Coordinates of C-alpha atoms in Angstrom, one line a residue:
M151 CA -15.0 67.6 47.0
R152 CA -18.5 69.0 46.4
L153 CA -18.9 70.3 42.8
S154 CA -20.9 73.3 44.1
R155 CA -17.7 74.4 45.8
Y156 CA -15.2 73.4 43.2
F157 CA -13.6 75.5 40.5
L158 CA -14.4 73.6 37.3
P159 CA -14.9 76.0 34.4
V160 CA -16.2 73.5 31.7
L161 CA -17.0 74.7 28.2
K162 CA -20.0 73.5 26.2
E163 CA -18.4 74.2 22.8
N164 CA -15.2 73.0 21.2
P165 CA -12.5 75.8 21.3
S166 CA -11.6 76.8 17.8
E167 CA -7.9 77.0 18.5
A168 CA -7.7 73.3 19.6
Q169 CA -6.5 71.0 16.8
I170 CA -6.2 67.7 18.6
V171 CA -8.4 65.7 21.0
S172 CA -6.3 66.2 24.2
H173 CA -6.1 70.0 23.7
R174 CA -9.8 70.3 23.0
L175 CA -10.9 68.1 26.0
M176 CA -8.4 69.7 28.4
L177 CA -9.8 73.1 27.6
R178 CA -13.5 71.9 27.7
A179 CA -13.0 70.1 31.0
G180 CA -11.6 73.2 32.6
M181 CA -8.1 71.6 33.2
I182 CA -5.9 74.3 31.6
K183 CA -6.1 77.9 30.4
Q184 CA -3.6 79.4 27.9
A185 CA -1.6 82.2 29.3
T186 CA 0.3 82.9 26.1
A187 CA 1.5 80.8 23.1
G188 CA 2.6 77.4 24.4
I189 CA 2.3 78.3 28.1
Y190 CA -0.7 77.3 30.2
S191 CA -2.1 77.8 33.7
W192 CA -3.1 74.4 35.3
L193 CA -6.5 74.7 36.8
P194 CA -7.6 72.5 39.8
L195 CA -8.7 69.4 37.8
G196 CA -5.7 69.5 35.5
F197 CA -3.4 70.1 38.4
K198 CA -4.7 67.1 40.3
V199 CA -4.0 64.8 37.4
L200 CA -0.5 66.4 37.0
R201 CA 0.2 65.6 40.6
K202 CA -1.1 62.0 40.3
I203 CA 1.3 61.4 37.5
E204 CA 4.2 63.1 39.3
N205 CA 3.6 60.9 42.4
I206 CA 3.8 57.7 40.3
V207 CA 7.0 58.9 38.7
H208 CA 8.5 59.6 42.1
E209 CA 7.4 56.3 43.5
E210 CA 9.0 54.3 40.7
Q211 CA 12.2 56.3 40.7
I212 CA 12.6 55.8 44.4
R213 CA 11.8 52.1 44.0
A214 CA 14.7 51.9 41.5
G215 CA 17.1 53.5 44.0
H216 CA 17.2 56.9 42.5
I217 CA 17.5 60.0 44.7
P218 CA 15.4 63.2 44.2
I219 CA 16.9 66.6 44.2
Q220 CA 15.7 70.1 43.0
M221 CA 17.8 72.3 40.8
P222 CA 17.1 75.9 39.8
V223 CA 15.2 76.8 36.6
M224 CA 17.7 79.5 35.8
Q225 CA 21.3 78.5 34.9
S226 CA 24.5 80.3 34.2
A227 CA 25.7 80.1 30.6
D228 CA 29.2 79.5 31.9
L229 CA 28.5 75.8 32.7
W230 CA 27.1 75.3 29.2
R231 CA 30.2 76.9 27.6
E232 CA 32.3 74.4 29.5
S233 CA 30.5 71.5 27.9
G234 CA 30.4 73.2 24.5
R235 CA 26.6 73.3 24.2
Y236 CA 25.8 76.9 24.8
E237 CA 26.2 78.0 21.2
A238 CA 25.3 74.5 19.7
Y239 CA 21.9 74.1 21.4
G240 CA 20.0 76.3 19.0
Q241 CA 17.2 78.9 19.3
E242 CA 15.0 76.6 21.4
M243 CA 17.1 77.8 24.4
L244 CA 15.8 81.0 26.0
R245 CA 18.8 83.1 26.7
M246 CA 18.9 86.3 28.7
K247 CA 21.1 88.6 30.8
D248 CA 20.7 89.5 34.4
R249 CA 21.2 93.0 35.8
H250 CA 25.0 92.4 36.0
D251 CA 25.1 91.6 32.3
R252 CA 25.8 87.9 33.0
D253 CA 24.6 85.4 30.4
M254 CA 21.7 83.3 31.8
L255 CA 19.3 80.7 30.4
F256 CA 16.0 79.1 31.3
T257 CA 16.6 75.4 31.8
P258 CA 15.8 73.2 28.9
T259 CA 17.7 70.3 30.4
A260 CA 20.3 70.0 33.2
E261 CA 23.3 67.8 32.3
E262 CA 25.8 70.6 33.0
L263 CA 24.2 71.7 36.3
V264 CA 24.0 68.2 37.7
T265 CA 27.6 67.4 36.6
D266 CA 28.8 70.5 38.5
I267 CA 27.0 69.3 41.6
F268 CA 28.6 65.9 41.2
R269 CA 32.2 67.1 40.6
S270 CA 31.9 69.4 43.7
H271 CA 31.0 66.7 46.1
V272 CA 32.0 63.2 44.8
S273 CA 35.6 62.3 44.5
S274 CA 35.9 58.5 45.0
Y275 CA 34.6 55.5 43.1
K276 CA 33.4 54.2 46.4
D277 CA 30.5 56.7 46.2
L278 CA 29.3 55.2 43.0
P279 CA 26.9 54.3 41.5
L280 CA 24.8 57.4 41.9
T281 CA 21.6 58.5 40.2
L282 CA 20.0 61.9 40.9
Y283 CA 16.8 63.1 39.5
Q284 CA 14.3 66.0 39.7
I285 CA 10.9 66.9 38.5
Q286 CA 10.9 70.5 37.4
W287 CA 9.4 73.1 34.9
K288 CA 11.5 73.4 31.8
F289 CA 11.4 75.8 28.8
R290 CA 12.1 75.3 25.2
D291 CA 11.3 78.1 22.8
E292 CA 9.4 76.1 20.2
I293 CA 9.1 77.9 16.9
R294 CA 5.5 76.7 16.5
P295 CA 4.0 75.7 19.8
R296 CA 0.8 73.7 19.2
F297 CA -1.4 70.9 20.4
G298 CA -1.8 72.2 23.9
V299 CA 0.5 70.6 26.5
M300 CA 1.7 68.1 23.9
R301 CA 4.0 70.6 22.3
G302 CA 4.2 73.7 24.5
R303 CA 7.1 75.9 25.4
E304 CA 6.9 75.5 29.1
F305 CA 6.6 71.9 30.4
Y306 CA 7.0 69.8 33.5
M307 CA 9.6 67.0 33.2
K308 CA 11.4 64.4 35.2
D309 CA 15.1 64.4 34.3
G310 CA 17.5 62.0 35.9
Y311 CA 21.2 61.6 35.7
N312 CA 23.4 58.6 36.5
F313 CA 27.1 58.6 37.4
D314 CA 29.0 55.3 37.1
L315 CA 32.6 54.2 37.2
T316 CA 32.5 52.1 34.0
K317 CA 30.6 51.8 30.8
E318 CA 29.2 48.4 32.0
D319 CA 27.9 50.0 35.2
A320 CA 26.4 52.9 33.2
L321 CA 24.6 50.5 30.8
H322 CA 23.1 48.8 33.8
A323 CA 21.8 52.2 34.9
Y324 CA 20.3 52.6 31.4
N325 CA 18.6 49.2 31.7
R326 CA 17.4 50.0 35.2
H327 CA 15.8 53.2 33.9
L328 CA 14.1 51.3 31.1
V329 CA 12.6 48.8 33.5
S330 CA 11.4 51.5 35.9
Y331 CA 9.9 53.4 33.0
L332 CA 7.9 50.3 31.8
R333 CA 6.5 50.0 35.3
T334 CA 5.7 53.8 35.5
Y335 CA 3.8 53.9 32.2
E336 CA 1.8 50.7 32.9
R337 CA 0.7 52.1 36.3
M338 CA -0.8 55.1 34.3
G339 CA -2.8 52.8 32.1
L340 CA -0.5 53.3 29.1
Q341 CA 1.4 51.0 26.8
A342 CA 4.6 53.0 26.0
I343 CA 6.8 51.1 23.5
P344 CA 10.6 51.6 23.8
M345 CA 11.9 52.4 20.3
R346 CA 15.4 53.0 19.0
A347 CA 15.7 56.7 18.6
D348 CA 18.0 59.7 17.7
S349 CA 19.9 61.3 20.6
G350 CA 19.5 64.9 19.3
P351 CA 21.3 67.7 21.3
I352 CA 21.7 65.4 24.3
G353 CA 24.3 63.3 22.5
G354 CA 25.4 59.7 22.8
D355 CA 24.9 56.5 20.8
D356 CA 22.6 54.5 23.1
T357 CA 19.1 55.9 23.4
H358 CA 15.5 54.7 23.4
E359 CA 12.3 56.8 23.2
F360 CA 9.1 55.6 24.8
L361 CA 6.2 56.2 22.5
V362 CA 2.4 55.9 22.9
L363 CA 0.6 55.0 19.7
A364 CA -1.8 57.7 18.6
D365 CA -3.0 59.2 15.3
T366 CA -1.9 62.7 16.5
G367 CA 1.6 61.6 17.3
E368 CA 4.4 63.8 16.1
S369 CA 6.7 60.9 15.1
E370 CA 6.2 58.3 12.4
V371 CA 7.0 54.9 13.9
F372 CA 7.7 51.5 12.4
Y373 CA 7.3 48.4 14.5
D374 CA 6.7 44.7 14.8
S375 CA 3.1 44.3 16.1
A376 CA 4.4 41.6 18.5
V377 CA 5.8 44.4 20.7
T378 CA 2.2 45.4 21.6
D379 CA 1.6 42.0 23.1
L380 CA 4.3 42.6 25.8
T381 CA 3.2 43.7 29.3
F382 CA 5.3 44.3 32.4
G383 CA 2.7 43.3 34.9
D384 CA 3.4 42.8 38.6
R385 CA 6.9 41.4 38.3
E386 CA 9.2 41.5 41.3
I387 CA 12.3 43.3 40.2
D388 CA 15.7 43.5 41.9
Y389 CA 17.1 46.6 40.4
D390 CA 20.6 45.6 41.5
D391 CA 20.4 42.4 39.5
K392 CA 22.2 43.3 36.2
A393 CA 21.2 40.0 34.5
Q394 CA 17.5 40.5 35.4
C395 CA 17.4 44.1 34.1
Q396 CA 19.3 43.2 31.0
A397 CA 16.9 40.3 30.2
I398 CA 13.9 42.7 30.5
L399 CA 15.6 45.2 28.2
E400 CA 16.2 42.4 25.6
E401 CA 12.6 41.2 26.0
F402 CA 11.1 44.7 25.3
T403 CA 13.6 45.9 22.6
S404 CA 14.5 42.7 20.6
K405 CA 11.5 43.2 18.3
Y406 CA 11.8 45.9 15.6
A407 CA 10.5 49.2 16.9
R408 CA 12.0 52.5 15.6
T409 CA 11.2 56.1 15.0
D410 CA 11.5 57.6 11.6
E411 CA 15.0 59.1 12.4
T412 CA 16.5 55.6 12.9
H413 CA 14.3 53.5 10.7
D414 CA 16.1 50.9 8.7
A415 CA 14.0 49.6 5.8
A416 CA 16.2 46.5 5.2
L417 CA 15.8 45.4 8.9
F418 CA 12.1 46.2 8.8
D419 CA 11.6 44.0 5.7
Q420 CA 12.8 41.1 7.8
V421 CA 9.7 41.4 10.0
P422 CA 7.0 39.0 8.8
E423 CA 4.7 41.1 6.6
E424 CA 1.6 40.5 8.6
R425 CA 3.3 42.0 11.7
R426 CA 4.7 45.1 10.0
R427 CA 3.1 48.3 11.3
V428 CA 3.5 52.0 10.4
A429 CA 1.8 54.4 12.7
R430 CA 2.2 57.7 14.6
G431 CA 3.5 57.9 18.2
I432 CA 3.6 60.4 21.0
E433 CA 7.0 60.6 22.8
V434 CA 6.5 60.4 26.6
G435 CA 10.1 59.7 27.7
Q436 CA 13.6 59.0 26.6
I437 CA 16.7 57.4 28.1
F438 CA 20.3 58.1 27.0
Y439 CA 23.8 56.7 27.7
F440 CA 26.5 59.2 26.6
G441 CA 29.6 58.0 28.4
T442 CA 32.1 60.8 29.2
K443 CA 30.6 63.5 26.9
Y444 CA 30.1 65.9 29.8
S445 CA 32.4 64.5 32.5
E446 CA 35.6 64.9 30.5
P447 CA 35.2 68.6 29.4
M448 CA 33.8 69.5 32.8
G449 CA 36.3 67.6 34.9
A450 CA 33.9 65.2 36.6
T451 CA 36.3 62.6 37.7
V452 CA 36.7 60.2 40.7
Q453 CA 39.6 58.4 42.1
G454 CA 39.5 54.9 40.7
P455 CA 40.5 51.7 42.5
D456 CA 44.1 52.2 41.4
G457 CA 44.2 55.7 42.8
K458 CA 44.2 57.4 39.4
P459 CA 41.5 59.9 38.3
V460 CA 38.8 58.5 36.0
P461 CA 36.1 60.5 34.2
V462 CA 32.7 59.0 35.2
H463 CA 30.3 57.5 32.7
M464 CA 26.9 59.2 32.5
G465 CA 23.4 59.0 31.1
S466 CA 20.3 61.1 31.3
H467 CA 16.7 59.9 31.5
G468 CA 13.6 62.0 31.0
I469 CA 9.8 61.6 31.4
G470 CA 7.4 64.2 30.1
V471 CA 5.1 64.6 33.1
S472 CA 2.9 67.4 31.7
R473 CA 3.0 65.8 28.2
L474 CA 1.7 62.6 29.7
V475 CA -1.6 64.3 30.7
G476 CA -2.2 64.9 27.0
A477 CA -0.9 61.5 25.9
I478 CA -3.2 59.7 28.3
I479 CA -6.2 61.6 26.9
E480 CA -5.2 60.9 23.3
A481 CA -5.1 57.2 24.2
S482 CA -8.2 57.1 26.4
H483 CA -11.3 59.1 25.3
D484 CA -14.5 58.8 23.4
D485 CA -17.0 61.2 21.8
N486 CA -18.3 62.3 25.2
G487 CA -15.0 63.2 26.8
I488 CA -12.0 61.8 28.7
I489 CA -11.8 58.3 30.2
W490 CA -9.2 58.4 32.9
P491 CA -7.3 55.2 33.9
E492 CA -7.8 54.4 37.6
G493 CA -4.1 55.1 38.3
V494 CA -4.2 58.8 37.4
T495 CA -7.9 59.9 37.7
P496 CA -8.3 63.3 39.5
F497 CA -11.2 61.9 41.6
H498 CA -11.8 58.2 42.2
C499 CA -15.5 58.3 41.8
G500 CA -18.3 60.7 40.9
I501 CA -21.5 60.9 43.0
V502 CA -24.5 62.2 41.1
N503 CA -27.6 63.2 43.0
L504 CA -30.6 63.0 40.7
K505 CA -32.9 65.0 42.9
Q506 CA -31.0 67.6 44.9
G507 CA -33.1 68.8 47.8
D508 CA -34.8 65.4 48.3
E509 CA -34.2 64.5 52.0
Q510 CA -33.5 60.8 51.4
A511 CA -31.4 61.3 48.3
D512 CA -29.3 64.1 50.0
A513 CA -28.7 61.9 53.0
A514 CA -27.7 58.9 50.9
C515 CA -25.2 61.0 48.9
D516 CA -23.8 62.4 52.1
Q517 CA -23.3 59.0 53.5
L518 CA -21.6 57.7 50.3
Y519 CA -19.3 60.7 50.3
K520 CA -18.3 60.2 53.9
A521 CA -17.8 56.4 53.4
L522 CA -15.6 56.8 50.4
T523 CA -13.6 59.6 52.1
A524 CA -13.1 57.5 55.2
I525 CA -11.3 54.7 53.3
G526 CA -8.9 57.2 51.7
L527 CA -10.7 57.7 48.3
E528 CA -11.5 61.1 46.8
P529 CA -15.1 61.3 45.5
L530 CA -16.5 64.3 43.5
Y531 CA -20.1 64.9 44.6
D532 CA -22.2 66.7 42.1
D533 CA -24.6 68.5 44.5
R534 CA -25.6 71.2 42.1
N535 CA -29.2 72.1 41.4
E536 CA -28.9 71.0 37.7
R537 CA -30.7 68.7 35.4
A538 CA -29.7 65.0 35.5
G539 CA -28.6 65.2 31.8
G540 CA -26.3 68.1 32.5
K541 CA -24.7 66.3 35.5
F542 CA -24.1 63.1 33.4
A543 CA -22.6 65.2 30.6
T544 CA -20.2 66.8 33.0
M545 CA -19.1 63.5 34.5
D546 CA -18.6 62.0 31.1
L547 CA -16.6 65.1 30.0
I548 CA -14.2 65.1 32.9
G549 CA -13.8 61.3 32.6
L550 CA -14.0 59.9 36.2
P551 CA -13.7 56.1 35.8
W552 CA -16.7 55.3 38.1
R553 CA -20.0 57.0 38.9
I554 CA -22.5 56.3 41.6
T555 CA -26.0 57.6 40.7
V556 CA -28.4 58.2 43.5
G557 CA -32.1 58.8 43.0
P558 CA -35.4 58.4 45.0
R559 CA -36.6 55.6 42.8
G560 CA -33.6 53.4 43.4
L561 CA -33.4 54.2 47.1
K562 CA -37.0 52.9 47.6
N563 CA -35.5 49.5 46.6
G564 CA -32.4 50.1 48.7
V565 CA -30.0 50.5 45.7
V566 CA -27.8 53.0 43.9
E567 CA -26.4 52.6 40.4
L568 CA -22.6 52.1 39.8
T569 CA -21.5 52.8 36.2
S570 CA -18.2 52.2 34.5
R571 CA -17.2 55.2 32.3
R572 CA -15.1 53.0 30.0
T573 CA -17.7 50.4 29.2
G574 CA -20.9 52.2 30.0
T575 CA -22.2 49.2 31.9
S576 CA -24.2 49.8 35.1
E577 CA -25.2 47.6 38.0
E578 CA -27.6 48.2 40.9
L579 CA -26.0 47.7 44.3
S580 CA -26.7 48.7 47.9
P581 CA -24.8 51.8 48.9
E582 CA -22.6 49.7 51.1
E583 CA -21.8 47.2 48.3
A584 CA -21.1 50.1 45.9
V585 CA -18.5 51.5 48.3
K586 CA -16.9 48.1 48.8
K587 CA -16.7 47.5 45.0
V588 CA -15.1 50.9 44.4
A589 CA -12.6 50.3 47.2
S590 CA -11.7 46.9 45.6
I591 CA -11.2 48.5 42.2
Y592 CA -8.7 51.0 43.5
A593 CA -6.8 48.6 45.8
P594 CA -4.2 47.8 43.2
H595 CA -3.6 51.5 42.4
R596 CA -2.7 52.8 45.9
G597 CA 1.1 52.9 45.3
G598 CA 3.9 52.2 47.7
T599 CA 7.5 51.0 47.4
E600 CA 9.6 48.4 49.2
E601 CA 10.9 51.2 51.6
H602 CA 7.4 52.6 52.0
P603 CA 4.9 49.7 51.6
E604 CA 1.9 51.7 52.9
P605 CA -0.4 53.3 50.3
M606 CA 1.1 56.6 49.0
A607 CA -1.4 57.6 46.3
G608 CA -3.4 60.6 47.4
R609 CA -0.7 61.7 50.0
P610 CA 1.6 64.6 49.2
F611 CA 5.1 63.6 48.1
H612 CA 6.8 65.3 51.0
T613 CA 5.0 63.0 53.5
W614 CA 6.5 59.8 52.1
L615 CA 9.9 60.9 50.9

C-alpha cells in the first residue's frame, strides 16, 4: 500500500475524550472512530490489526482440533428461558421485540444457541468429543462504556463450546483450551497470565481468566512474580494427550495468581514476600467448565455406551478479539506512539522516501516495495510530498515494527537505513540486504497448522479453512 492512496486519518492532538493510552493512540492513529457511546467504526488500519488477531485465533483453534461455525447475532428469548438465564442475566442484555411481538436479544454470549444446535444433531456418545467455536460481534449494554475498545458495548469475540461425555473428558477440553490460549497470546507478543477467577453469569466452578498486566487494567490482581518467568515457546503439543495438556496447566497455574474476586489473603501470604505482587490486569480471555448447567435443562443428551441417555458435560471459552487490539497497545507503546509486535502489525515494514520526486530515491523505493511484496510481505510506502520529520512521526505513531529509510545521500553509498521501532537502533544495509533481513525477521510469524503447514498470515481465513 502507498500512503498517498491509503485512508489514514491521523490526528496531531490528543482527543480530550480518551482517558487511557490505547484509546488515545487508536484515535490518533486513525484506527477507529466512535459511532455512539461504546460503539466504534473500525477504519482501515484498525481493521487490518483486528483481522491479524482474528487469523491467529483461528489458526490456534484449528490446531487444537476445534471446528469453526457462525451463529446469528440475534437470538430468540425462548432458548434463554429454557436455561433460566433470560431474566437472570441483567440489564447488560439488550432485549427487543420483533414485528410479531416475539422477544429477541442481541447476543452477549451463545451457550443456549450452540446447545440447541448440538441437541438437534448429536445423539450418540460416538460423536464426542466435539468443540464448536465462532468469532462474532457481541453486544453488552455497559452502564458506563469507556476506555475505547477496552470496555465498549459492541465487541468482537471468539466464543467456543465443548461437548463431552464425562467430566474427565470435559476437563481435558478445558486444559486443551488453556494450552491453545497460551500459544495464541504469545504469538501476539503478549504475556497473558491465567488466573483463578469468578465465573459470573456464565456459571460453573472451574474458570481461569487470562490477564495482561497493565496500569489501566480494570481488575486488581495478586500473583507470584515467578509466573512472569514462564513462557510457552515453540513446544510441540499433542492436543489429544491428556497428560501433556494437564502438565502444562499445572505448570502455568500452580503459582499463585488470582483476580480480586477470588483472592485468598491466607494463601497469598504463603508466597515468599519478595515474590508477592499486586497490580492491575486487562482481561483478554476466559475459560469455563460448567458441567451439565445447560445440557440438563435444555435436554442436550446423548446415548451412552450402555444405551441410556446422558446429559453432556460442557464448557465455554472466550477470547476478546477486539479488546486485544487495545490490550496490545497498552502493553506495547512509548511516548511517540504504538509499537506493534511482529505477529499482529498491520504492515510488516514502512518505507520512507526522504526526497519524493528524486529519480534515484523514487526508483529505489519502488524496487524495495516490489521486492517485499514479492516475498509475501505487506509494506506501507510513504510516498507523500511531506517533510521527513512528518513522515517519521507518522511511522512512529502507527507503530510499524520496522522502517526502511531511503535518501539520496545513502543511495550514493549504495545503502538504505533499517530501523527498529522498538529499540530505535538503525543499521545501514544495501537494499537487497535490508529485504533479506526483514524477511528473516518475519519468517517465524507466518502462521500455519499441522493440517495447513504453508504460511497463512496475510491470506484471508476462507482460503485456508
